[in-house]
Every structure is written in structure tokens, then in C-alpha cells.
Coordinates of C-alpha atoms and ligand atoms in Angstrom, one line a residue:
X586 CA 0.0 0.0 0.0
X587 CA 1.4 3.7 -0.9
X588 CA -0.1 6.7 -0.8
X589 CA -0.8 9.0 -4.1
X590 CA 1.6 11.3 -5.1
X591 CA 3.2 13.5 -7.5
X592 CA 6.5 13.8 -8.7
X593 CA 5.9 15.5 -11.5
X594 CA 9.1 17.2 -13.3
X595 CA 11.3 14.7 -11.8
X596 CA 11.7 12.3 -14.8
X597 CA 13.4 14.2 -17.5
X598 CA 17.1 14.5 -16.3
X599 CA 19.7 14.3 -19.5
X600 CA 17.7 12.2 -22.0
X601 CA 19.0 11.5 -25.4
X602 CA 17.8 13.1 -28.7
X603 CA 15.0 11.8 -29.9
X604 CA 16.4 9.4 -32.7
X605 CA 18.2 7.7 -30.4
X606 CA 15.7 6.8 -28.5
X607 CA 14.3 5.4 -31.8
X608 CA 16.7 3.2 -32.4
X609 CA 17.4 2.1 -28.7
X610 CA 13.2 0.8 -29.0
X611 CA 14.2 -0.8 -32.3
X612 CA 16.7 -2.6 -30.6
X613 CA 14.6 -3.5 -28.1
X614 CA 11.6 -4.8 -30.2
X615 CA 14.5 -6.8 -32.5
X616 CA 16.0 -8.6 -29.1
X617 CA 12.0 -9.9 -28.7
X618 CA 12.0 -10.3 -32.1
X619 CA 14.7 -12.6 -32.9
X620 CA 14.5 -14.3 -29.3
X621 CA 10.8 -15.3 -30.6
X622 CA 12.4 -16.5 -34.0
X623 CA 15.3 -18.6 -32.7
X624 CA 13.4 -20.1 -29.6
X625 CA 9.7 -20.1 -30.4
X626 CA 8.7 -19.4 -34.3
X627 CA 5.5 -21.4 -34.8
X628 CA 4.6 -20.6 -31.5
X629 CA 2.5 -17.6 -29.8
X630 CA 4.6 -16.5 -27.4
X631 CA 8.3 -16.9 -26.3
X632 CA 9.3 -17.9 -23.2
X633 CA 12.1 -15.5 -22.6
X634 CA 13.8 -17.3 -19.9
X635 CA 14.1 -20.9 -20.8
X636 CA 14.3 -20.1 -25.0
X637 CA 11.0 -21.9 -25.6
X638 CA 7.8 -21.5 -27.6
X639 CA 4.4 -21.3 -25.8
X640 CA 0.7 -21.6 -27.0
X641 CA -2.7 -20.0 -26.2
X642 CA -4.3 -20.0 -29.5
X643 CA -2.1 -22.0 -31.7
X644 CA -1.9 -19.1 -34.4
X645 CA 1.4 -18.3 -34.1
X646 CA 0.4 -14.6 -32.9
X647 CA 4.0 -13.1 -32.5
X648 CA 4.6 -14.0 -36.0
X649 CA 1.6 -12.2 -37.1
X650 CA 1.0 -9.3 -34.1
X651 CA 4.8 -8.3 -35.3
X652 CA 4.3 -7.5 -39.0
X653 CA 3.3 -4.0 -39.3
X654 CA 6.0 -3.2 -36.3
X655 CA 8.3 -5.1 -38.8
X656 CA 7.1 -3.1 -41.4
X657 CA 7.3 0.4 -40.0
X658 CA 10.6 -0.2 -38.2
X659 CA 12.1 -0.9 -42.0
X660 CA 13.2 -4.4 -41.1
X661 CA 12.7 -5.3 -44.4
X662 CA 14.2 -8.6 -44.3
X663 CA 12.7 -9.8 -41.1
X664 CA 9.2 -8.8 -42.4
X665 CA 9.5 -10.8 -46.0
X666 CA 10.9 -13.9 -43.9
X667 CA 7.7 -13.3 -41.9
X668 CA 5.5 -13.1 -44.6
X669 CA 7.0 -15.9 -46.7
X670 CA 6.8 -18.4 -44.0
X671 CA 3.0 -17.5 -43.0
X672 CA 2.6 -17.8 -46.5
X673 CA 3.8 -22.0 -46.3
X674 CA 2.3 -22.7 -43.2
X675 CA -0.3 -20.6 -41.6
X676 CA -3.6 -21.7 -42.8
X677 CA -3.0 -25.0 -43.0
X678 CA -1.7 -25.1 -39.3
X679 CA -4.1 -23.0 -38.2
X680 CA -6.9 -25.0 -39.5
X681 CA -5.5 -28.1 -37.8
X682 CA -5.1 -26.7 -34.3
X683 CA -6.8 -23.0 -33.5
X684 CA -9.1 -22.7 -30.5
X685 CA -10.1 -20.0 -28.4
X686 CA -11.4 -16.4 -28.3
X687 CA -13.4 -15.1 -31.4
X688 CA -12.2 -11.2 -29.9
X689 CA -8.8 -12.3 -30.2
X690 CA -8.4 -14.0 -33.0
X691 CA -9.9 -10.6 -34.7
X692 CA -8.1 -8.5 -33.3
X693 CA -4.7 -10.5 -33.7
X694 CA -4.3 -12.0 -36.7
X695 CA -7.3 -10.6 -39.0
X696 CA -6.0 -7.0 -37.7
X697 CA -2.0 -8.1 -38.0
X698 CA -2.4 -9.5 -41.7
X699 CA -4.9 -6.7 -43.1
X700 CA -2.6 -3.6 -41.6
X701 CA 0.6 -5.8 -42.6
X702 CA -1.3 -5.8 -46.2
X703 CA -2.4 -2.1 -45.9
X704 CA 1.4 -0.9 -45.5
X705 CA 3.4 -3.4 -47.9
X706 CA 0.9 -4.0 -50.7
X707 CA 1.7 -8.1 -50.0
X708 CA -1.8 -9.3 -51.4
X709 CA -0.6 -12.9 -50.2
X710 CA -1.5 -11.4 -46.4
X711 CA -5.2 -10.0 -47.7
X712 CA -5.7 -13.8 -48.8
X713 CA -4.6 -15.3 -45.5
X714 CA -6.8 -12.8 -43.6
X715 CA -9.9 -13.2 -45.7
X716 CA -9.2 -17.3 -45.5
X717 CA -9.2 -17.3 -42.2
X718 CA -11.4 -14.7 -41.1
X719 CA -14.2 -16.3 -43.2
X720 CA -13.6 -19.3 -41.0
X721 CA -15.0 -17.1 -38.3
X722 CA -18.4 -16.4 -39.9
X723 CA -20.4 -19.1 -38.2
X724 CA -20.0 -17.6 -34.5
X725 CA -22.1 -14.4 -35.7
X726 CA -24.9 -16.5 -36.0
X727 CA -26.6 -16.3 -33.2
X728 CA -30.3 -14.4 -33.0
X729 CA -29.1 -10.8 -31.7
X730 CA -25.9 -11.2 -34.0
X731 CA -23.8 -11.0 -31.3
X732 CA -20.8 -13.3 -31.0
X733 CA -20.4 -17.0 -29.7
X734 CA -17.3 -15.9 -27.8
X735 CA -15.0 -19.5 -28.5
X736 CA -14.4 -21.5 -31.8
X737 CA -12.7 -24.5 -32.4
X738 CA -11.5 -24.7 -36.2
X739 CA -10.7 -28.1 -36.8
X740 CA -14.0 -29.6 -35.3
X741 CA -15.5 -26.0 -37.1
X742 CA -17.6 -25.5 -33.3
X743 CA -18.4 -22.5 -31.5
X744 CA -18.8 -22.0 -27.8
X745 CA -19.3 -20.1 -24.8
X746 CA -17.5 -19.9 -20.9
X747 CA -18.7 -22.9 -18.9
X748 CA -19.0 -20.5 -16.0
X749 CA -21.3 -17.7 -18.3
X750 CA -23.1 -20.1 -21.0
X751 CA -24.5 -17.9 -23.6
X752 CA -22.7 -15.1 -22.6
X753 CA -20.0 -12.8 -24.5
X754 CA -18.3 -9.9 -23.0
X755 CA -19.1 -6.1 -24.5
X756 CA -15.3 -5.7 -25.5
X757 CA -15.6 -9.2 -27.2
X758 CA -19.0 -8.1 -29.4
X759 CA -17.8 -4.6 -30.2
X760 CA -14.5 -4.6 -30.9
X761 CA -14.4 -5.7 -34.2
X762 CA -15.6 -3.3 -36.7
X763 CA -12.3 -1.9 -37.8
X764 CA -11.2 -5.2 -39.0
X765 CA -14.4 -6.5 -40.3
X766 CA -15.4 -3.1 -42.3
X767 CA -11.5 -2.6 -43.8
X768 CA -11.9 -6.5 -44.8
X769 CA -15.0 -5.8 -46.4
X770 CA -13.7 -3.3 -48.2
X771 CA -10.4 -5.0 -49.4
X772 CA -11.9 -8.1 -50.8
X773 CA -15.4 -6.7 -51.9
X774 CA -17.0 -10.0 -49.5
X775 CA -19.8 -7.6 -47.3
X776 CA -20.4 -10.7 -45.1
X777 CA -17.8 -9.0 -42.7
X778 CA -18.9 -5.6 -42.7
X779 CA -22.7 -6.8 -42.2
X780 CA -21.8 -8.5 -39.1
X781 CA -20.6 -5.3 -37.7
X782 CA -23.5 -3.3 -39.1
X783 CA -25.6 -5.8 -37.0
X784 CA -23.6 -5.9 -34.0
X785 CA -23.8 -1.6 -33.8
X786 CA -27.9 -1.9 -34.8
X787 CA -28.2 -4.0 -32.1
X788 CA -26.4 -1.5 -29.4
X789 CA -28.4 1.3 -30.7
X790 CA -31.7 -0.8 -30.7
X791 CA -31.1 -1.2 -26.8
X792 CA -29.9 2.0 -25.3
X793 CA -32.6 1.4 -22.3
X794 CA -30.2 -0.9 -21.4
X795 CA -27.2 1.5 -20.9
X796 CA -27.0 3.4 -17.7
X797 CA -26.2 6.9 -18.2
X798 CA -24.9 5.9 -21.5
X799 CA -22.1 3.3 -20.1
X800 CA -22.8 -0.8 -20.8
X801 CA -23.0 -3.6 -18.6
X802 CA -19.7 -5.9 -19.3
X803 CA -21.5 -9.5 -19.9
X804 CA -24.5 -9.8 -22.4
X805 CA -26.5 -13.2 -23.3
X806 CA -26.1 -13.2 -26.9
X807 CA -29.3 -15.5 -27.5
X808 CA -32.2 -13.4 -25.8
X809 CA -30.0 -9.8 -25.9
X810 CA -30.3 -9.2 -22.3
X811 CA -27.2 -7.7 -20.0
X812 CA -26.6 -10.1 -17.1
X813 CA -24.7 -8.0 -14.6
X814 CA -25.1 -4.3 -13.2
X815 CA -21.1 -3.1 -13.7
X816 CA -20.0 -0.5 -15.9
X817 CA -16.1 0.8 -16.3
X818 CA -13.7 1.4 -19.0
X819 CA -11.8 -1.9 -17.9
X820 CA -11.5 -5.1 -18.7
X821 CA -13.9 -6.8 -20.8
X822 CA -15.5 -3.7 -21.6
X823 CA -12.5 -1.3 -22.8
X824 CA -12.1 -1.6 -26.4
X825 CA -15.5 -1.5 -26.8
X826 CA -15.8 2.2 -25.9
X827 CA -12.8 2.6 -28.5
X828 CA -14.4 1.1 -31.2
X829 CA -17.5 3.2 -31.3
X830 CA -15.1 6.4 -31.5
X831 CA -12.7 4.9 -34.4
X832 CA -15.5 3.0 -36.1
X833 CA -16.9 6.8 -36.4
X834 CA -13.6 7.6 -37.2
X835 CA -12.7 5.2 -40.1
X836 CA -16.3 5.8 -41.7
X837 CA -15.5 9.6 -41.9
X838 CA -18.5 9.8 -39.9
X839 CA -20.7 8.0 -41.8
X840 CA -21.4 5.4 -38.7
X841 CA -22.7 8.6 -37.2
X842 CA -24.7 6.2 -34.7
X843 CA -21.5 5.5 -33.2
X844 CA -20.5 8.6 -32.6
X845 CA -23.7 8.8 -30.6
X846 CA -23.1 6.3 -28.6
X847 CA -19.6 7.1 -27.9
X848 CA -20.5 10.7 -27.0
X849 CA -23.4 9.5 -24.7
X850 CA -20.8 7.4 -22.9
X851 CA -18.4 10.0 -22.5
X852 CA -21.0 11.6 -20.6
X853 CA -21.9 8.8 -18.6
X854 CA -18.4 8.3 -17.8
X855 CA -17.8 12.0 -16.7
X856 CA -21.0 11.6 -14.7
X857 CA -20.1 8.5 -12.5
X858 CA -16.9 7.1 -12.8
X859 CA -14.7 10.3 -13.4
X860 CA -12.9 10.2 -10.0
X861 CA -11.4 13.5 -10.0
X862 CA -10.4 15.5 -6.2
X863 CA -8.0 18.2 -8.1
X864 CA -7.2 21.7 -9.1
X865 CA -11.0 23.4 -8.1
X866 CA -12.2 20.7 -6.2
X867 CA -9.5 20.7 -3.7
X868 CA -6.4 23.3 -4.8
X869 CA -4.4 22.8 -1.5
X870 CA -4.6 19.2 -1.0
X871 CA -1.1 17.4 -2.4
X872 CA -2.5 14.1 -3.3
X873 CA -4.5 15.3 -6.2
X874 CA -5.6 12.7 -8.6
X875 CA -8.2 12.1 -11.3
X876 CA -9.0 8.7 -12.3
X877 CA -11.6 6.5 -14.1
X878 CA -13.1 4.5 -11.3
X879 CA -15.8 1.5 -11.5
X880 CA -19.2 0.3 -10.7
X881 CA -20.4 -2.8 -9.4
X882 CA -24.0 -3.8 -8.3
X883 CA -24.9 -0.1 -9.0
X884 CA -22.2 1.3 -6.0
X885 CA -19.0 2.7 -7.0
X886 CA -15.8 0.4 -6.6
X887 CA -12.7 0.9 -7.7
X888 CA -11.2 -2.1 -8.4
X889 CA -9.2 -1.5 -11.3
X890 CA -6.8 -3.2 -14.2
X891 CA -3.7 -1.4 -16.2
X892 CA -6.1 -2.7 -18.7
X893 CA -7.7 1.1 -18.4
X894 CA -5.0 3.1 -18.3
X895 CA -5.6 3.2 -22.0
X896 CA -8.6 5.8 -21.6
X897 CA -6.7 9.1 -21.4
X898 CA -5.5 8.0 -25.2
X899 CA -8.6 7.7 -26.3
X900 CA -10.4 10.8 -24.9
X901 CA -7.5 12.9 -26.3
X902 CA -8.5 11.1 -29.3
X903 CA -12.5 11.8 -28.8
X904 CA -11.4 15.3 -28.6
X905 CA -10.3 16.0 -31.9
X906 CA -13.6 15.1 -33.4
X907 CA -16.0 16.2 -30.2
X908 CA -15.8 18.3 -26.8
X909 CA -11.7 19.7 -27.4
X910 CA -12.4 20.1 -23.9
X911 CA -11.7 16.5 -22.9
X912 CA -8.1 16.8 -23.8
X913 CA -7.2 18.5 -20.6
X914 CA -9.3 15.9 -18.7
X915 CA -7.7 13.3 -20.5
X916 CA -4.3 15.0 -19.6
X917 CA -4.7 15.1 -15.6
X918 CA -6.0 11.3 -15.9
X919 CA -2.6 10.3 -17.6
X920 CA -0.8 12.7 -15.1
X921 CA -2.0 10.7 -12.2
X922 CA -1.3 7.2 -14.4
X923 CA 2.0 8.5 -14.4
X924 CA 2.4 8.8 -10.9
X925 CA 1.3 5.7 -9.7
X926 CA 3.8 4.0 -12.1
X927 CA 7.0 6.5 -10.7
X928 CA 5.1 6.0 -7.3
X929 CA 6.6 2.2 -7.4
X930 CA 10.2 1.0 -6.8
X931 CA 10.0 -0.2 -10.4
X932 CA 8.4 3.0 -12.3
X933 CA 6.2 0.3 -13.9
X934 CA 2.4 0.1 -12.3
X935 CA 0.8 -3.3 -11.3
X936 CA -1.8 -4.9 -13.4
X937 CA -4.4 -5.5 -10.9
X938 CA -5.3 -2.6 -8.0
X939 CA -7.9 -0.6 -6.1
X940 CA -8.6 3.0 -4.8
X941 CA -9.9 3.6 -1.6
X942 CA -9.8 6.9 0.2
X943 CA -7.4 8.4 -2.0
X944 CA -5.0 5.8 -1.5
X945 CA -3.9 3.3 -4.1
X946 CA -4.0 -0.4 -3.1
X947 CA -1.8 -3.0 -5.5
X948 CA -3.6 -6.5 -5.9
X949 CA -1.9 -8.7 -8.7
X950 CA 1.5 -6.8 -8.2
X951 CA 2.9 -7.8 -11.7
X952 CA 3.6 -5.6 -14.8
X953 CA 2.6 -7.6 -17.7
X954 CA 4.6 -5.8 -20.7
X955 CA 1.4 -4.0 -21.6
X956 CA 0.7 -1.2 -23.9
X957 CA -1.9 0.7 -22.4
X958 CA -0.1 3.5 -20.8
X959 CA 2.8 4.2 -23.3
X960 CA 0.0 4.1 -26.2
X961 CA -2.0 7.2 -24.1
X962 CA 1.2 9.0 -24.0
X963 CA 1.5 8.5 -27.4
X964 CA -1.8 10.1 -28.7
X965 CA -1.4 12.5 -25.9
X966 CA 1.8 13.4 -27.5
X967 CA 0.3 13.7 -31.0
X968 CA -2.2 16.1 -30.0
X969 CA -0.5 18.4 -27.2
X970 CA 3.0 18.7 -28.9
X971 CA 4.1 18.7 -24.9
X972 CA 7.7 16.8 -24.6
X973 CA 6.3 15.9 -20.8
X974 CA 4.7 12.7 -22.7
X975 CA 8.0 11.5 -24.2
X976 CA 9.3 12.1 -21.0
X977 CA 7.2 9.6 -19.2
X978 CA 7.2 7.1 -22.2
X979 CA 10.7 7.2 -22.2
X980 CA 10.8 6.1 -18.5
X981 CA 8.4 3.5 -18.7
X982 CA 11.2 2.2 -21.3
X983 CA 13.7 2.6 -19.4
X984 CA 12.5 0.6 -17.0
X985 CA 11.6 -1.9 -18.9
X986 CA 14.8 -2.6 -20.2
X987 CA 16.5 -2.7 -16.3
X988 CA 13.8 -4.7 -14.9
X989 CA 11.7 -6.9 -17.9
X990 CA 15.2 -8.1 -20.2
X991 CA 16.8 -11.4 -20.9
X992 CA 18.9 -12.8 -23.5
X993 CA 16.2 -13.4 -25.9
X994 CA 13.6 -11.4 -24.9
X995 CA 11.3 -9.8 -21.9
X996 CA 9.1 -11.1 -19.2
X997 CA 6.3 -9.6 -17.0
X998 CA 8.0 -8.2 -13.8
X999 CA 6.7 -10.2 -11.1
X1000 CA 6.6 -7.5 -8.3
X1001 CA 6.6 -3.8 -9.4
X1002 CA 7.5 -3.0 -5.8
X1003 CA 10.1 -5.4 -5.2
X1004 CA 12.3 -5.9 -9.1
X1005 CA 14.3 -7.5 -7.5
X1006 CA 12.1 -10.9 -7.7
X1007 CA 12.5 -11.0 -11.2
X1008 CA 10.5 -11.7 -14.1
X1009 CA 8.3 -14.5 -15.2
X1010 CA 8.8 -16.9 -18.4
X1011 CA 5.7 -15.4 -21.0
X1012 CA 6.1 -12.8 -23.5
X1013 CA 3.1 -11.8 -24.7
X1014 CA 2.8 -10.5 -28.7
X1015 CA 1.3 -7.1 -27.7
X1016 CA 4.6 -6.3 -26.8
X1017 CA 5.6 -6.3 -30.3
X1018 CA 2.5 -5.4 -31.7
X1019 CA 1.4 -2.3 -29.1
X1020 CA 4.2 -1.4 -26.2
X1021 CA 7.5 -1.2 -28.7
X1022 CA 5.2 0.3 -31.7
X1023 CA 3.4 3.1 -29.5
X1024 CA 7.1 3.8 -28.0
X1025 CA 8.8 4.0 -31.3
X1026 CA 6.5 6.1 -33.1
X1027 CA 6.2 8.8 -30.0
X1028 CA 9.4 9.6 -30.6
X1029 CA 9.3 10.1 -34.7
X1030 CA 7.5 12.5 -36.7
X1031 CA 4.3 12.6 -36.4
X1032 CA 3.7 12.3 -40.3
X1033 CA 4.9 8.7 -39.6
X1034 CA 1.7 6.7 -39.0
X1035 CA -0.2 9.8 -39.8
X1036 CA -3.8 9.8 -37.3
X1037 CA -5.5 11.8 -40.2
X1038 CA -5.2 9.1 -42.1
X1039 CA -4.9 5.9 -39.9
X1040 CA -6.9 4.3 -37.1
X1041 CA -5.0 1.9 -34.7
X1042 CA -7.4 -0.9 -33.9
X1043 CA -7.2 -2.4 -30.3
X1044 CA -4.3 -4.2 -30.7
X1045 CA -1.9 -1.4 -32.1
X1046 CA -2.4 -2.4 -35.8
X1047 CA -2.8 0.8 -38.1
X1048 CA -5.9 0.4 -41.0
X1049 CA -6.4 3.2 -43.4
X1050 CA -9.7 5.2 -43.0
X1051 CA -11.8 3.5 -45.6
X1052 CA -11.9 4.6 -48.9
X1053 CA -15.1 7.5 -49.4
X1054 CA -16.4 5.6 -52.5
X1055 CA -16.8 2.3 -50.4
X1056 CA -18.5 4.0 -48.1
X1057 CA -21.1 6.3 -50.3
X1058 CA -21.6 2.8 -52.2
X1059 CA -22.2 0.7 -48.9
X1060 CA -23.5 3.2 -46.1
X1061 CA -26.4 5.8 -46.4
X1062 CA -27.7 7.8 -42.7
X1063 CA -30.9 7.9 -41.3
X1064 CA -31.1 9.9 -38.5
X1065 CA -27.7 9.2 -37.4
X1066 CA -28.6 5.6 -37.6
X1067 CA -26.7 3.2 -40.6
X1068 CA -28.8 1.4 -42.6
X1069 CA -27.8 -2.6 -42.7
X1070 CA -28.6 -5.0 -45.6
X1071 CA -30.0 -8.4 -43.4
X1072 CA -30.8 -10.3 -46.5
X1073 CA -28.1 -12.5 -45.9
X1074 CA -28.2 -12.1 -42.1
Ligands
DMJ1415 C1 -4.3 -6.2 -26.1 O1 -4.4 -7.5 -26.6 C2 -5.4 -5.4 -26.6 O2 -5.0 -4.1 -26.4 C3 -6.7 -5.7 -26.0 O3 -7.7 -4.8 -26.4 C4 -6.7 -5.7 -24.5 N1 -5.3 -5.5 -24.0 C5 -4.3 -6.3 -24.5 C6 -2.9 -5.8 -24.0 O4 -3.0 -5.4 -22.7

């Protein structure tokens, strides 16, 4: 336990120039890189201690999570290796042995292969996606059109959690737009793009269901129905607040329901989870904070995941499109994020925590590699210009490498208060995809990745706003609802 604090101005003593930097996170992503290669290629993850390959899906994700990274760090070799062995064994392997979330097998590989495809022009990696993704079809038919949340390719079944039968998660149903629309638009197959036209209808045909805009996290995908009373921007509901903003986004505003629903949750959010006691509130008091809290059985708890400290990005984000005002909202959240990661012995924060009384309580104690924080200071970056964001990026980095690093690779620190304990043997592929992208691009030029042109989806992977002509040919408004064809449906 530790009390809140600020030490703000305290973490940019002599830093080097910014292309260093660069190519010290380059150097860093190749070390996971080629440790996954030589220990673990065929694999999902690498074990970074003990040089060994480790499954969860069976789609070799680090292969397929890495490509754009590959891509936009120019390791031009590295990526056509990637792409030629994918191209001799990925379906067929995949076919044999995939099993597990529908979300993540989206957001993964369809994501990985279509931005991979977007940025090299490697049509091969359109095929793969659209081969495999097709595969997925079946687990959208259910009678709201909301995910079956598990499928097992080689016995082609779908299923749900013993413990929540007929239940799927919001983030699981609604965060899958980005890579369903842009595959819809690639290959000209609307199958994809329906599913997520039917997915958003049926958010926007049950809005007596929200509370104060915000979604329950579990939903029964046959009858419709939410089956719990907790709302947050946390896990297993996160990216689905994400998607309605970039799905808005990457339609040029065409999914204008989206943007609806995104702003109506904005306000629900600023109405009961924003957890704010700074600046007018309380000007004298030194343990000023804001934070995005929680709610369970209707009473506010906040028991909290790193998984949210992604929120600050995307209200920055939200900004540039809605209330510019958010920005500085979104800028004292990721100020106090900042301080509870320098607040530890590690300057990394621990995945699983509560608040209580102004005072921050650390549950699961372990930093698990993950993007959420660096990719906030990224956009925050993007749209403030201020160097402060660098600054923090570049120390979440830093510790990284002194606390996370092995010969091949990184771990999850096991104690962010105590380092010394070491790390554990998983490296997860959204450290190649998200935590090394987000910290390489921060410190480039802006124009690389351009956000006027690009959406990241949940999983770091840039996709091009689609195409105006695809959209006049495929979307018209009513009332700020989008029209769906259900023929096929
Ligand atoms: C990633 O796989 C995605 O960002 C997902 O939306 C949830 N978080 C993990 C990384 O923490």
C-alpha cells in the first residue's frame, strides 16, 4: 500500500535526442523479435527465460502481431521472412489446431495480416486474412448477431465460458468493426462488414439498457439481455468504448450512430466514474488525482486493471472530433497514471489494483509488458505537442529494459515494488505489436503513422480510413442511424 503522489518534473534529467531513442526501442523490439524466432517461431509466445515456444491460441500470434512493427521499423528482411513463411504454413496449421477467443483472433491476426497488407501492398496477407477470417463467420450467427465468444477450427464449433453459458463480453462483441469493415472493403466480401453493421444496430436498438450511456460488461447473446449491473472502462469492456469512436472515425462519420453512442458514454463516464479531487475541487490538497473508477451492483468500486489506463488516449482522441475540452481531462488522468507508475520502486504500475480513500492499493503486483499507458502518452503526445509525454514514455522504457530483459527477450516483472524478484517466463505478442510500436512512433514524426489518415485498432495495428467511394456505395444515414442489408443475415 502507498499513498498517491506527485512527482511530477522529476523524470526528465539528461535524455538523449530523440532518434536515439528510436533506435534504442528498435533494438529492443529486435532482441523480442529474434528471441521469438530462434526459440519459439511457430509458437504464440516466447518464453524469454528458458528459449522456448508457448501456445494459447495455436496461431502463431507473435509472427503475425509483429508485421506492421516489422514493417514500420524498415526491417525489411525480417518482415518478408515473416511473410513468406505464413505464407507455407499458416492456414494450414491454423486450421489443424486454432481454439479459443473469437475477440482475439480478430483482433490478432485478421487485424495483423490486413494492416501488414495495408502498409506493404503483400496481397498474399489479404488472402490469409480473408481465409481465415471467413472461417469465423459461423460464431455471428446467433439471433441478436452477437458473437459466440470460442471457436474451435478443426471440429468447425463455437462455444461459450462454462461458467457464463450464452454469454459474451461487451469488449468481445464490439470490438471488431475496424477489421471486419476494412476486410469488407479489401476483398469486396460484405459478409464481414454486415456483421458489424448488426452488432452496432443492435447496441443502438437497446440504449434502455445502458446506464447513463455506459454498458453492462457480460451480455446473453441469444435473448439480448445484460446479465450483470457493472460498468467501467476496464476489462472486458475497454475496447468497446474505443471502437465506437474509431469506427466513427474510419467511416469519416458515416457510422454517425457510433458517434452517438460514444458521446453518450463520454457523458456517462464524466458523470459516474470520473474520480477527480483536483485543481477546483480541492487546490491545496497534495494528493491530487483524477482517475476513471468503477461500478459494481450499482455502487462505485474501484477495483481497477492497467487494462484502463488506455482511456486518457482515447479521450484525447475523442477530442479531436468532439468536446476539445476533454483533452485536458484526459491529460490530468494520464498525469496521475504517471504517478502511480513512478510511485513504485519499479516506475512500472501493477496490473491488478484498487482505490480507496485516496489511496492506491496494489492486488496482482505484476507488470505484464502492456501497452496501455505508453499508447495514451502517445496520442497525448500527438495532440499536445508537450515533450512531458516523451518524458514519461521514455521512462516506462527505461524501466523496462532494467527490470523486464533477458537474453532473448522480456518477461512480466513479477513484483513492481520489489524488481528484485525478477520476471516470469511469457512474452506476450502485444509487446511487439502495441508497447514497442506506440514507443517507437512517440518519438518520430508525427507524419509517420499519420492519425489523419490511420486508425490503430485495439491491438496497435494501423488500417487506413476506408476509402469514401466504399463507403457512399455501402452506407447511407438515417437519422444518425446506418442502414444494414439483413438479407443474408
Ligand atoms: C491487447 O491484446 C489489446 O489491447 C486488448 O484490447 C486488451 N489488452 C491487450 C494488451 O494489454
Amino acid at each position: 500500500m502507498f499513498s498517491l503522489f506527485l512527482i511530477k518534473n522529476c523524470y526528465s534529467i539528461s535524455l538523449p535526442p530523440y532518434l536515439e531513442r528510436q533506435n534504442k526501442i528498435k533494438n529492443s523490439f529486435h532482441l523480442a523479435w529474434h528471441g521469438y524466432k530462434k526459440c519459439a517461431q511457430g509458437h504464440d509466445f516466447l518464453k524469454p527465460r528458458s528459449c522456448q515456444g508457448s501456445d494459447w491460441l495455436n496461431l502463431s500470434l507473435t509472427l503475425i502481431d509483429s508485421l506492421d512493427t516489422l514493417y514500420i521499423m524498415n526491417f525489411q528482411n525480417e518482415f518478408d521472412e515473416a511473410v513468406n513463411y505464413l505464407e507455407s504454413h499458416f492456414l494450414e496449421h491454423a486450421l489443424k489446431n486454432a481454439k479459443g477467443p473469437v475477440f482475439e483472433m480478430i483482433i490478432r491476426v485478421t487485424g495483423g495480416l490486413l494492416s501488414a497488407y495495408q502498409l506493404s501492398g503483400r496481397k498474399i496477407l489479404l488472402d490469409i486474412a480473408y481465409n481465415f477470417t471467413s472461417y469465423l463467420v459461423p460464431s455471428f450467427k446467433t439471433k441478436t448477431g452477437l458473437p459466440l465468444p470460442h471457436i474451435d477450427l478443426l471440429n468447425e464449433k463455437q462455444f461459450s465460458w462454462a461458467w457464463h453459458p450464452r454469454s459474451t463480453f461487451l469488449a468481445h462483441a464490439g470490438s471488431l468493426s475496424l477489421e471486419l469493415m476494412t476486410l469488407s472493403q479489401e476483398t469486396g466480401d460484405n459478409r464481414f462488414k454486415e456483421i458489424s453493421d448488426r452488432i452496432y444496430e443492435f447496441f443502438l436498438n437497446n440504449r434502455k439498457q445502458s446506464i447513463c450511456g455506459l454498458w453492462p460488461s457480460r451480455i446473453n447473446f441469444v435473448t439480448g439481455l445484460f446479465s450483470t449491473f457493472d460498468v467501467s472502462f476496464d476489462a472486458y469492456s475497454d475496447s468497446f468504448y474505443e471502437y465506437l469512436l474509431k469506427t466513427y472515425i474510419i467511416t469519416n462519420g458515416c457510422c454517425k450512430g457510433c458517434g452517438t453512442l460514444y458521446q453518450e458514454a463520454i457523458k456517462g463516464m464524466k458523470k459516474i466514474l470520473y474520480r477527480n479531487n483536483s485543481k477546483t475541487q480541492n487546490p491545496n490538497y497534495d494528493d491530487q488525482h483524477a482517475y476513471i473508477g468503477s461500478i459494481e451492483q450499482y455502487k462505485p468500486l474501484d477495483n481497477l486493471t492497467y487494462l484502463s489506463f488506455f482511456v486518457p488516449g482515447m479521450v484525447s482522441l475523442g477530442s479531436q472530433y468532439f468536446n476539445s475540452l476533454d483533452l485536458e481531462m484526459a491529460e490530468d488522468i494520464a498525469d496521475t497514471y504517471a504517478d502511480w507508475h513512478f510511485g513504485t520502486n519499479s516506475g512500472l504500475m501493477a496490473d491488478s489494483f484498487f482505490v480507496e480513500n485516496h489511496t492506491l492499493f496494489l492486488i496482482d503486483k505484476s507488470y505484464k509488458l502492456r501497452p496501455e499507458f505508453v499508447e495514451s502518452c502517445f496520442y497525448l503526445w500527438r495532440f499536445t505537442g508537450d515533450e512531458h509525454w516523451r518524458d514519461i514514455a521514455w521512462n516506462i522504457y527505461i524501466s523496462i529494459e532494467n527490470f523486464c530483459k533477458t537474453n532473448h527477450g522480456y518477461g512480466e516483472l513479477n513484483n513492481v515494488e520489489i524488481p528484485q524478484l525478477g520476471i516470469n517466463d511469457i512474452q506476450d505478442s502485444y509487446l511487439l505489436a502495441e508497447t514497442f510500436k506506440y514507443l517507437y512512433l512517440i518519438f518520430g514524426d508525427s507524419s509517420e503513422i499519420d492519425l489523419n489518415k490511420y486508425v490503430f485498432t485495439t491491438e496497435a495495428h494501423p488500417l487506413l480510413h476506408l476509402k469514401q467511394s466504399w463507403l457512399n456505395d455501402n452506407y447511407q444515414n438515417v437519422n444518425g442511424y446506418v442502414l444494414i442489408n439483413t438479407n443474408e443475415l
